[in-house]
Amino acid sequence: MITNDWKEQLEPEFKKPYYRALYEKVRFEYQNYRIFPPAKDMFRAFELTPFEQVRVVILGQDPYHNDGQAHGLCFSVTPGTEIPPSLKNIYQELKTDLGCRIPDNGYLVHWAEQGVLLLNTVLTVRAHQAFSHRGIGWEQFTDAAIRALNQADRPIVFMLWGRPAQEKAAMLDNPKHLILKAPHPSPLSASRGFFGCRHFSRCNEFLIQNGMKPIDWQIPDIGPGSLPDGK
């Protein structure tokens, strides 16, 4: 369960009929199938980035569905796992935009700990079955989180990459926020406008203009035989 200040924001959802059905469905799935991420990491995006610390939101779809990848943060993979193609393209845009060095890992906890909410709109998936938990109720739950952030009385940057993420823009009507849209960074669409979108520098410029500290987007290297804190 969620134990930080997200609990206050999301507790009304736990009492709704859809969430009870979602809870039972997800429990059944973990008992009978291989599900990613591990159950302990299901709400990790909320745990690592408390509500009051959210400065940036990046939305993904559902977790990676191959072995050893997903750990509860969108686009992020566990240390020692090959960097997925979409994340490689994110790193390439960071290099072009801000001069960031491409790291040796795809572990994005460094962003989450600075207030970047790395939220998938669906929080679980069956092994090797992409989108297998779409439509079981997670979207309603994560929409509640997005609506709570929209109502926050402080500036937040929303990076909406690809059509599913951009559809969430309809919920974002707070004039304090910055909404950035681009094609998805996957190899199928990155060349259609994700490359060159400069979302990372535009995000930091907005944060500075609003009296906030910019995000350090440089993911540190892990190196062989070592794991970062928080693994």
PDB file of C-alpha atoms in Angstrom:
ATOM      1  CA  MET A   1       0.000   0.000   0.000  1.00  0.00           C
ATOM      2  CA  ILE A   2       0.957   3.650  -0.389  1.00  0.00           C
ATOM      3  CA  THR A   3       2.246   5.132   2.873  1.00  0.00           C
ATOM      4  CA  ASN A   4       3.428   8.678   2.064  1.00  0.00           C
ATOM      5  CA  ASP A   5       1.353  11.778   1.266  1.00  0.00           C
ATOM      6  CA  TRP A   6      -0.027  10.154  -1.884  1.00  0.00           C
ATOM      7  CA  LYS A   7      -2.232   8.133   0.461  1.00  0.00           C
ATOM      8  CA  GLU A   8      -4.341  11.188   1.265  1.00  0.00           C
ATOM      9  CA  GLN A   9      -4.727  11.982  -2.420  1.00  0.00           C
ATOM     10  CA  LEU A  10      -5.634   8.456  -3.508  1.00  0.00           C
ATOM     11  CA  GLU A  11      -7.451   7.051  -0.474  1.00  0.00           C
ATOM     12  CA  PRO A  12     -10.908   7.888  -1.896  1.00  0.00           C
ATOM     13  CA  GLU A  13     -10.108   5.576  -4.817  1.00  0.00           C
ATOM     14  CA  PHE A  14      -9.461   2.621  -2.500  1.00  0.00           C
ATOM     15  CA  LYS A  15     -13.084   2.800  -1.352  1.00  0.00           C
ATOM     16  CA  LYS A  16     -14.665   2.734  -4.809  1.00  0.00           C
ATOM     17  CA  PRO A  17     -16.176  -0.437  -6.341  1.00  0.00           C
ATOM     18  CA  TYR A  18     -13.851  -0.364  -9.363  1.00  0.00           C
ATOM     19  CA  TYR A  19     -10.793  -0.447  -7.094  1.00  0.00           C
ATOM     20  CA  ARG A  20     -12.088  -3.418  -5.138  1.00  0.00           C
ATOM     21  CA  ALA A  21     -12.552  -5.300  -8.406  1.00  0.00           C
ATOM     22  CA  LEU A  22      -9.086  -4.172  -9.543  1.00  0.00           C
ATOM     23  CA  TYR A  23      -7.537  -5.337  -6.264  1.00  0.00           C
ATOM     24  CA  GLU A  24      -9.109  -8.793  -6.576  1.00  0.00           C
ATOM     25  CA  LYS A  25      -8.086  -9.094 -10.236  1.00  0.00           C
ATOM     26  CA  VAL A  26      -4.487  -8.104  -9.565  1.00  0.00           C
ATOM     27  CA  ARG A  27      -4.235 -10.433  -6.555  1.00  0.00           C
ATOM     28  CA  PHE A  28      -5.545 -13.311  -8.689  1.00  0.00           C
ATOM     29  CA  GLU A  29      -3.035 -12.493 -11.423  1.00  0.00           C
ATOM     30  CA  TYR A  30      -0.061 -12.481  -9.037  1.00  0.00           C
ATOM     31  CA  GLN A  31      -1.206 -15.790  -7.558  1.00  0.00           C
ATOM     32  CA  ASN A  32      -1.658 -17.528 -10.912  1.00  0.00           C
ATOM     33  CA  TYR A  33       0.715 -15.896 -13.423  1.00  0.00           C
ATOM     34  CA  ARG A  34       4.106 -14.240 -13.621  1.00  0.00           C
ATOM     35  CA  ILE A  35       3.377 -10.547 -13.228  1.00  0.00           C
ATOM     36  CA  PHE A  36       5.696  -7.567 -13.559  1.00  0.00           C
ATOM     37  CA  PRO A  37       6.840  -5.580 -11.694  1.00  0.00           C
ATOM     38  CA  PRO A  38       7.250  -7.576  -8.477  1.00  0.00           C
ATOM     39  CA  ALA A  39       4.295  -6.858  -6.205  1.00  0.00           C
ATOM     40  CA  LYS A  40       6.487  -4.879  -3.783  1.00  0.00           C
ATOM     41  CA  ASP A  41       7.287  -2.434  -6.616  1.00  0.00           C
ATOM     42  CA  MET A  42       3.740  -1.913  -7.893  1.00  0.00           C
ATOM     43  CA  PHE A  43       3.421   1.563  -6.352  1.00  0.00           C
ATOM     44  CA  ARG A  44       7.097   2.448  -6.425  1.00  0.00           C
ATOM     45  CA  ALA A  45       6.619   5.577  -8.542  1.00  0.00           C
ATOM     46  CA  PHE A  46       4.447   7.020  -5.773  1.00  0.00           C
ATOM     47  CA  GLU A  47       6.804   5.851  -3.034  1.00  0.00           C
ATOM     48  CA  LEU A  48       9.914   7.429  -4.555  1.00  0.00           C
ATOM     49  CA  THR A  49       8.223  10.686  -5.545  1.00  0.00           C
ATOM     50  CA  PRO A  50       5.848  11.952  -2.827  1.00  0.00           C
ATOM     51  CA  PHE A  51       2.942  14.107  -3.968  1.00  0.00           C
ATOM     52  CA  GLU A  52       4.271  17.349  -2.515  1.00  0.00           C
ATOM     53  CA  GLN A  53       7.656  16.798  -4.176  1.00  0.00           C
ATOM     54  CA  VAL A  54       6.390  16.215  -7.724  1.00  0.00           C
ATOM     55  CA  ARG A  55       7.821  18.832 -10.082  1.00  0.00           C
ATOM     56  CA  VAL A  56       7.739  16.877 -13.339  1.00  0.00           C
ATOM     57  CA  VAL A  57       5.501  14.078 -14.624  1.00  0.00           C
ATOM     58  CA  ILE A  58       6.513  11.636 -17.354  1.00  0.00           C
ATOM     59  CA  LEU A  59       3.792   9.193 -18.371  1.00  0.00           C
ATOM     60  CA  GLY A  60       4.371   5.712 -19.726  1.00  0.00           C
ATOM     61  CA  GLN A  61       1.843   3.060 -20.727  1.00  0.00           C
ATOM     62  CA  ASP A  62       2.308  -0.320 -19.059  1.00  0.00           C
ATOM     63  CA  PRO A  63       5.404  -1.904 -17.470  1.00  0.00           C
ATOM     64  CA  TYR A  64       8.091  -3.715 -19.412  1.00  0.00           C
ATOM     65  CA  HIS A  65       6.964  -7.322 -19.772  1.00  0.00           C
ATOM     66  CA  ASN A  66      10.275  -9.160 -20.145  1.00  0.00           C
ATOM     67  CA  ASP A  67      12.245 -10.775 -17.329  1.00  0.00           C
ATOM     68  CA  GLY A  68      14.062  -8.562 -14.844  1.00  0.00           C
ATOM     69  CA  GLN A  69      13.185  -5.215 -16.400  1.00  0.00           C
ATOM     70  CA  ALA A  70      10.260  -3.535 -14.645  1.00  0.00           C
ATOM     71  CA  HIS A  71      10.580  -2.121 -11.137  1.00  0.00           C
ATOM     72  CA  GLY A  72       7.684   0.326 -10.976  1.00  0.00           C
ATOM     73  CA  LEU A  73       9.018   3.398 -12.821  1.00  0.00           C
ATOM     74  CA  CYS A  74       8.059   4.074 -16.426  1.00  0.00           C
ATOM     75  CA  PHE A  75      10.902   3.777 -18.966  1.00  0.00           C
ATOM     76  CA  SER A  76      13.280   2.613 -16.179  1.00  0.00           C
ATOM     77  CA  VAL A  77      14.857  -0.835 -15.889  1.00  0.00           C
ATOM     78  CA  THR A  78      16.705  -2.579 -13.098  1.00  0.00           C
ATOM     79  CA  PRO A  79      20.514  -2.298 -12.910  1.00  0.00           C
ATOM     80  CA  GLY A  80      22.305  -4.815 -15.087  1.00  0.00           C
ATOM     81  CA  THR A  81      19.456  -4.932 -17.603  1.00  0.00           C
ATOM     82  CA  GLU A  82      20.010  -3.887 -21.215  1.00  0.00           C
ATOM     83  CA  ILE A  83      18.776  -0.359 -21.896  1.00  0.00           C
ATOM     84  CA  PRO A  84      15.521  -0.601 -23.902  1.00  0.00           C
ATOM     85  CA  PRO A  85      15.261   1.130 -27.288  1.00  0.00           C
ATOM     86  CA  SER A  86      12.880   3.904 -26.150  1.00  0.00           C
ATOM     87  CA  LEU A  87      15.153   4.798 -23.251  1.00  0.00           C
ATOM     88  CA  LYS A  88      18.162   4.816 -25.577  1.00  0.00           C
ATOM     89  CA  ASN A  89      16.332   7.429 -27.630  1.00  0.00           C
ATOM     90  CA  ILE A  90      15.512   9.439 -24.491  1.00  0.00           C
ATOM     91  CA  TYR A  91      19.213   9.406 -23.627  1.00  0.00           C
ATOM     92  CA  GLN A  92      20.085  10.484 -27.178  1.00  0.00           C
ATOM     93  CA  GLU A  93      17.717  13.463 -26.919  1.00  0.00           C
ATOM     94  CA  LEU A  94      19.224  14.346 -23.532  1.00  0.00           C
ATOM     95  CA  LYS A  95      22.690  14.291 -25.083  1.00  0.00           C
ATOM     96  CA  THR A  96      21.597  16.560 -27.932  1.00  0.00           C
ATOM     97  CA  ASP A  97      19.522  18.868 -25.734  1.00  0.00           C
ATOM     98  CA  LEU A  98      21.649  19.217 -22.602  1.00  0.00           C
ATOM     99  CA  GLY A  99      24.919  17.502 -23.416  1.00  0.00           C
ATOM    100  CA  CYS A 100      24.270  14.637 -21.005  1.00  0.00           C
ATOM    101  CA  ARG A 101      26.594  11.676 -21.240  1.00  0.00           C
ATOM    102  CA  ILE A 102      24.853   8.410 -22.126  1.00  0.00           C
ATOM    103  CA  PRO A 103      25.095   6.267 -18.955  1.00  0.00           C
ATOM    104  CA  ASP A 104      25.835   2.572 -18.617  1.00  0.00           C
ATOM    105  CA  ASN A 105      22.370   1.737 -17.217  1.00  0.00           C
ATOM    106  CA  GLY A 106      18.664   2.454 -17.495  1.00  0.00           C
ATOM    107  CA  TYR A 107      17.941   2.888 -13.782  1.00  0.00           C
ATOM    108  CA  LEU A 108      16.048   6.181 -13.439  1.00  0.00           C
ATOM    109  CA  VAL A 109      15.711   6.400  -9.642  1.00  0.00           C
ATOM    110  CA  HIS A 110      17.952   9.494  -9.759  1.00  0.00           C
ATOM    111  CA  TRP A 111      15.135  11.333 -11.552  1.00  0.00           C
ATOM    112  CA  ALA A 112      12.377  10.012  -9.282  1.00  0.00           C
ATOM    113  CA  GLU A 113      14.226  11.173  -6.172  1.00  0.00           C
ATOM    114  CA  GLN A 114      14.355  14.729  -7.567  1.00  0.00           C
ATOM    115  CA  GLY A 115      10.616  14.989  -8.047  1.00  0.00           C
ATOM    116  CA  VAL A 116      10.127  13.412 -11.479  1.00  0.00           C
ATOM    117  CA  LEU A 117       7.071  11.159 -11.228  1.00  0.00           C
ATOM    118  CA  LEU A 118       7.694   8.269 -13.640  1.00  0.00           C
ATOM    119  CA  LEU A 119       4.153   6.957 -13.854  1.00  0.00           C
ATOM    120  CA  ASN A 120       2.803   4.192 -16.044  1.00  0.00           C
ATOM    121  CA  THR A 121      -0.925   4.563 -16.650  1.00  0.00           C
ATOM    122  CA  VAL A 122      -1.233   0.770 -16.139  1.00  0.00           C
ATOM    123  CA  LEU A 123       0.811  -0.503 -13.203  1.00  0.00           C
ATOM    124  CA  THR A 124       1.057  -4.258 -13.866  1.00  0.00           C
ATOM    125  CA  VAL A 125       1.435  -6.661 -16.802  1.00  0.00           C
ATOM    126  CA  ARG A 126       1.643 -10.419 -17.388  1.00  0.00           C
ATOM    127  CA  ALA A 127       5.066 -11.679 -18.369  1.00  0.00           C
ATOM    128  CA  HIS A 128       5.624 -11.453 -22.124  1.00  0.00           C
ATOM    129  CA  GLN A 129       2.094 -10.135 -22.779  1.00  0.00           C
ATOM    130  CA  ALA A 130       2.178  -6.405 -23.452  1.00  0.00           C
ATOM    131  CA  PHE A 131      -0.984  -4.493 -22.502  1.00  0.00           C
ATOM    132  CA  SER A 132      -2.449  -7.599 -20.833  1.00  0.00           C
ATOM    133  CA  HIS A 133      -3.695  -5.555 -17.865  1.00  0.00           C
ATOM    134  CA  ARG A 134      -5.064  -2.691 -19.904  1.00  0.00           C
ATOM    135  CA  GLY A 135      -8.701  -1.964 -19.089  1.00  0.00           C
ATOM    136  CA  ILE A 136      -8.904  -3.744 -15.720  1.00  0.00           C
ATOM    137  CA  GLY A 137      -9.097  -0.499 -13.731  1.00  0.00           C
ATOM    138  CA  TRP A 138      -5.577   0.854 -13.466  1.00  0.00           C
ATOM    139  CA  GLU A 139      -6.340   3.715 -15.852  1.00  0.00           C
ATOM    140  CA  GLN A 140      -9.073   5.004 -13.555  1.00  0.00           C
ATOM    141  CA  PHE A 141      -6.679   4.866 -10.604  1.00  0.00           C
ATOM    142  CA  THR A 142      -3.792   6.645 -12.333  1.00  0.00           C
ATOM    143  CA  ASP A 143      -6.192   9.208 -13.807  1.00  0.00           C
ATOM    144  CA  ALA A 144      -7.088  10.080 -10.207  1.00  0.00           C
ATOM    145  CA  ALA A 145      -3.390  10.710  -9.524  1.00  0.00           C
ATOM    146  CA  ILE A 146      -3.105  12.912 -12.614  1.00  0.00           C
ATOM    147  CA  ARG A 147      -6.200  14.891 -11.603  1.00  0.00           C
ATOM    148  CA  ALA A 148      -4.761  15.408  -8.110  1.00  0.00           C
ATOM    149  CA  LEU A 149      -1.557  16.796  -9.605  1.00  0.00           C
ATOM    150  CA  ASN A 150      -3.523  19.025 -11.961  1.00  0.00           C
ATOM    151  CA  GLN A 151      -5.212  20.588  -8.935  1.00  0.00           C
ATOM    152  CA  ALA A 152      -1.929  21.179  -7.100  1.00  0.00           C
ATOM    153  CA  ASP A 153      -1.325  24.848  -6.357  1.00  0.00           C
ATOM    154  CA  ARG A 154       2.190  24.926  -7.773  1.00  0.00           C
ATOM    155  CA  PRO A 155       3.803  24.715 -11.217  1.00  0.00           C
ATOM    156  CA  ILE A 156       4.368  21.189 -12.554  1.00  0.00           C
ATOM    157  CA  VAL A 157       5.771  20.120 -15.931  1.00  0.00           C
ATOM    158  CA  PHE A 158       3.911  17.341 -17.744  1.00  0.00           C
ATOM    159  CA  MET A 159       5.831  15.569 -20.522  1.00  0.00           C
ATOM    160  CA  LEU A 160       3.324  13.767 -22.725  1.00  0.00           C
ATOM    161  CA  TRP A 161       4.999  11.501 -25.251  1.00  0.00           C
ATOM    162  CA  GLY A 162       2.856   9.658 -27.760  1.00  0.00           C
ATOM    163  CA  ARG A 163      -0.902   9.600 -28.317  1.00  0.00           C
ATOM    164  CA  PRO A 164      -2.002   7.708 -25.159  1.00  0.00           C
ATOM    165  CA  ALA A 165      -0.103  10.131 -22.916  1.00  0.00           C
ATOM    166  CA  GLN A 166      -1.304  13.156 -24.875  1.00  0.00           C
ATOM    167  CA  GLU A 167      -4.917  12.091 -24.361  1.00  0.00           C
ATOM    168  CA  LYS A 168      -4.395  12.895 -20.665  1.00  0.00           C
ATOM    169  CA  ALA A 169      -3.957  16.572 -21.586  1.00  0.00           C
ATOM    170  CA  ALA A 170      -7.739  16.930 -21.473  1.00  0.00           C
ATOM    171  CA  MET A 171      -7.491  16.593 -17.674  1.00  0.00           C
ATOM    172  CA  LEU A 172      -4.781  19.235 -17.360  1.00  0.00           C
ATOM    173  CA  ASP A 173      -6.406  22.644 -17.219  1.00  0.00           C
ATOM    174  CA  ASN A 174      -4.434  24.324 -14.427  1.00  0.00           C
ATOM    175  CA  PRO A 175      -2.741  27.413 -15.928  1.00  0.00           C
ATOM    176  CA  LYS A 176       0.175  27.071 -13.504  1.00  0.00           C
ATOM    177  CA  HIS A 177       1.401  23.943 -15.285  1.00  0.00           C
ATOM    178  CA  LEU A 178       3.524  23.472 -18.407  1.00  0.00           C
ATOM    179  CA  ILE A 179       2.287  20.823 -20.859  1.00  0.00           C
ATOM    180  CA  LEU A 180       4.900  19.499 -23.289  1.00  0.00           C
ATOM    181  CA  LYS A 181       3.869  17.157 -26.093  1.00  0.00           C
ATOM    182  CA  ALA A 182       5.975  15.093 -28.489  1.00  0.00           C
ATOM    183  CA  PRO A 183       5.833  11.771 -30.341  1.00  0.00           C
ATOM    184  CA  HIS A 184       6.764   8.695 -28.330  1.00  0.00           C
ATOM    185  CA  PRO A 185      10.514   7.995 -28.064  1.00  0.00           C
ATOM    186  CA  SER A 186      10.151   4.466 -29.443  1.00  0.00           C
ATOM    187  CA  PRO A 187      12.167   3.657 -32.595  1.00  0.00           C
ATOM    188  CA  LEU A 188       8.898   3.665 -34.557  1.00  0.00           C
ATOM    189  CA  SER A 189       8.153   7.321 -33.859  1.00  0.00           C
ATOM    190  CA  ALA A 190      11.148   9.122 -32.309  1.00  0.00           C
ATOM    191  CA  SER A 191      12.261  10.561 -35.645  1.00  0.00           C
ATOM    192  CA  ARG A 192       8.830  12.156 -36.145  1.00  0.00           C
ATOM    193  CA  GLY A 193       9.466  14.858 -33.584  1.00  0.00           C
ATOM    194  CA  PHE A 194      10.698  13.385 -30.335  1.00  0.00           C
ATOM    195  CA  PHE A 195      14.259  14.010 -31.423  1.00  0.00           C
ATOM    196  CA  GLY A 196      14.714  17.744 -31.224  1.00  0.00           C
ATOM    197  CA  CYS A 197      11.742  18.392 -28.915  1.00  0.00           C
ATOM    198  CA  ARG A 198      14.085  19.793 -26.237  1.00  0.00           C
ATOM    199  CA  HIS A 199      11.656  18.890 -23.481  1.00  0.00           C
ATOM    200  CA  PHE A 200      14.401  18.523 -20.905  1.00  0.00           C
ATOM    201  CA  SER A 201      15.887  21.995 -21.328  1.00  0.00           C
ATOM    202  CA  ARG A 202      12.412  23.538 -21.674  1.00  0.00           C
ATOM    203  CA  CYS A 203      11.412  21.819 -18.440  1.00  0.00           C
ATOM    204  CA  ASN A 204      14.422  23.170 -16.571  1.00  0.00           C
ATOM    205  CA  GLU A 205      13.912  26.685 -17.942  1.00  0.00           C
ATOM    206  CA  PHE A 206      10.322  26.611 -16.678  1.00  0.00           C
ATOM    207  CA  LEU A 207      11.347  25.353 -13.245  1.00  0.00           C
ATOM    208  CA  ILE A 208      13.996  28.074 -12.907  1.00  0.00           C
ATOM    209  CA  GLN A 209      11.534  30.751 -14.052  1.00  0.00           C
ATOM    210  CA  ASN A 210       9.217  29.608 -11.272  1.00  0.00           C
ATOM    211  CA  GLY A 211      11.872  29.714  -8.576  1.00  0.00           C
ATOM    212  CA  MET A 212      12.550  25.971  -8.461  1.00  0.00           C
ATOM    213  CA  LYS A 213      15.722  23.967  -8.783  1.00  0.00           C
ATOM    214  CA  PRO A 214      16.256  22.396 -12.212  1.00  0.00           C
ATOM    215  CA  ILE A 215      16.386  18.643 -12.631  1.00  0.00           C
ATOM    216  CA  ASP A 216      19.799  17.021 -12.886  1.00  0.00           C
ATOM    217  CA  TRP A 217      18.959  14.773 -15.833  1.00  0.00           C
ATOM    218  CA  GLN A 218      22.369  13.055 -15.884  1.00  0.00           C
ATOM    219  CA  ILE A 219      21.875   9.437 -14.829  1.00  0.00           C
ATOM    220  CA  PRO A 220      25.006   8.306 -12.961  1.00  0.00           C
ATOM    221  CA  ASP A 221      26.944   5.290 -14.119  1.00  0.00           C
ATOM    222  CA  ILE A 222      26.660   2.227 -11.927  1.00  0.00           C
ATOM    223  CA  GLY A 223      29.724   0.354 -13.093  1.00  0.00           C
ATOM    224  CA  PRO A 224      30.337  -3.400 -12.940  1.00  0.00           C
ATOM    225  CA  GLY A 225      29.556  -5.246  -9.726  1.00  0.00           C
ATOM    226  CA  SER A 226      27.817  -2.413  -7.906  1.00  0.00           C
ATOM    227  CA  LEU A 227      24.234  -1.421  -7.295  1.00  0.00           C
ATOM    228  CA  PRO A 228      22.948   2.028  -6.342  1.00  0.00           C
ATOM    229  CA  ASP A 229      21.079   2.729  -3.142  1.00  0.00           C
ATOM    230  CA  GLY A 230      17.380   2.024  -3.383  1.00  0.00           C
ATOM    231  CA  LYS A 231      17.691  -1.163  -5.461  1.00  0.00           C
TER     232      LYS A 231
END
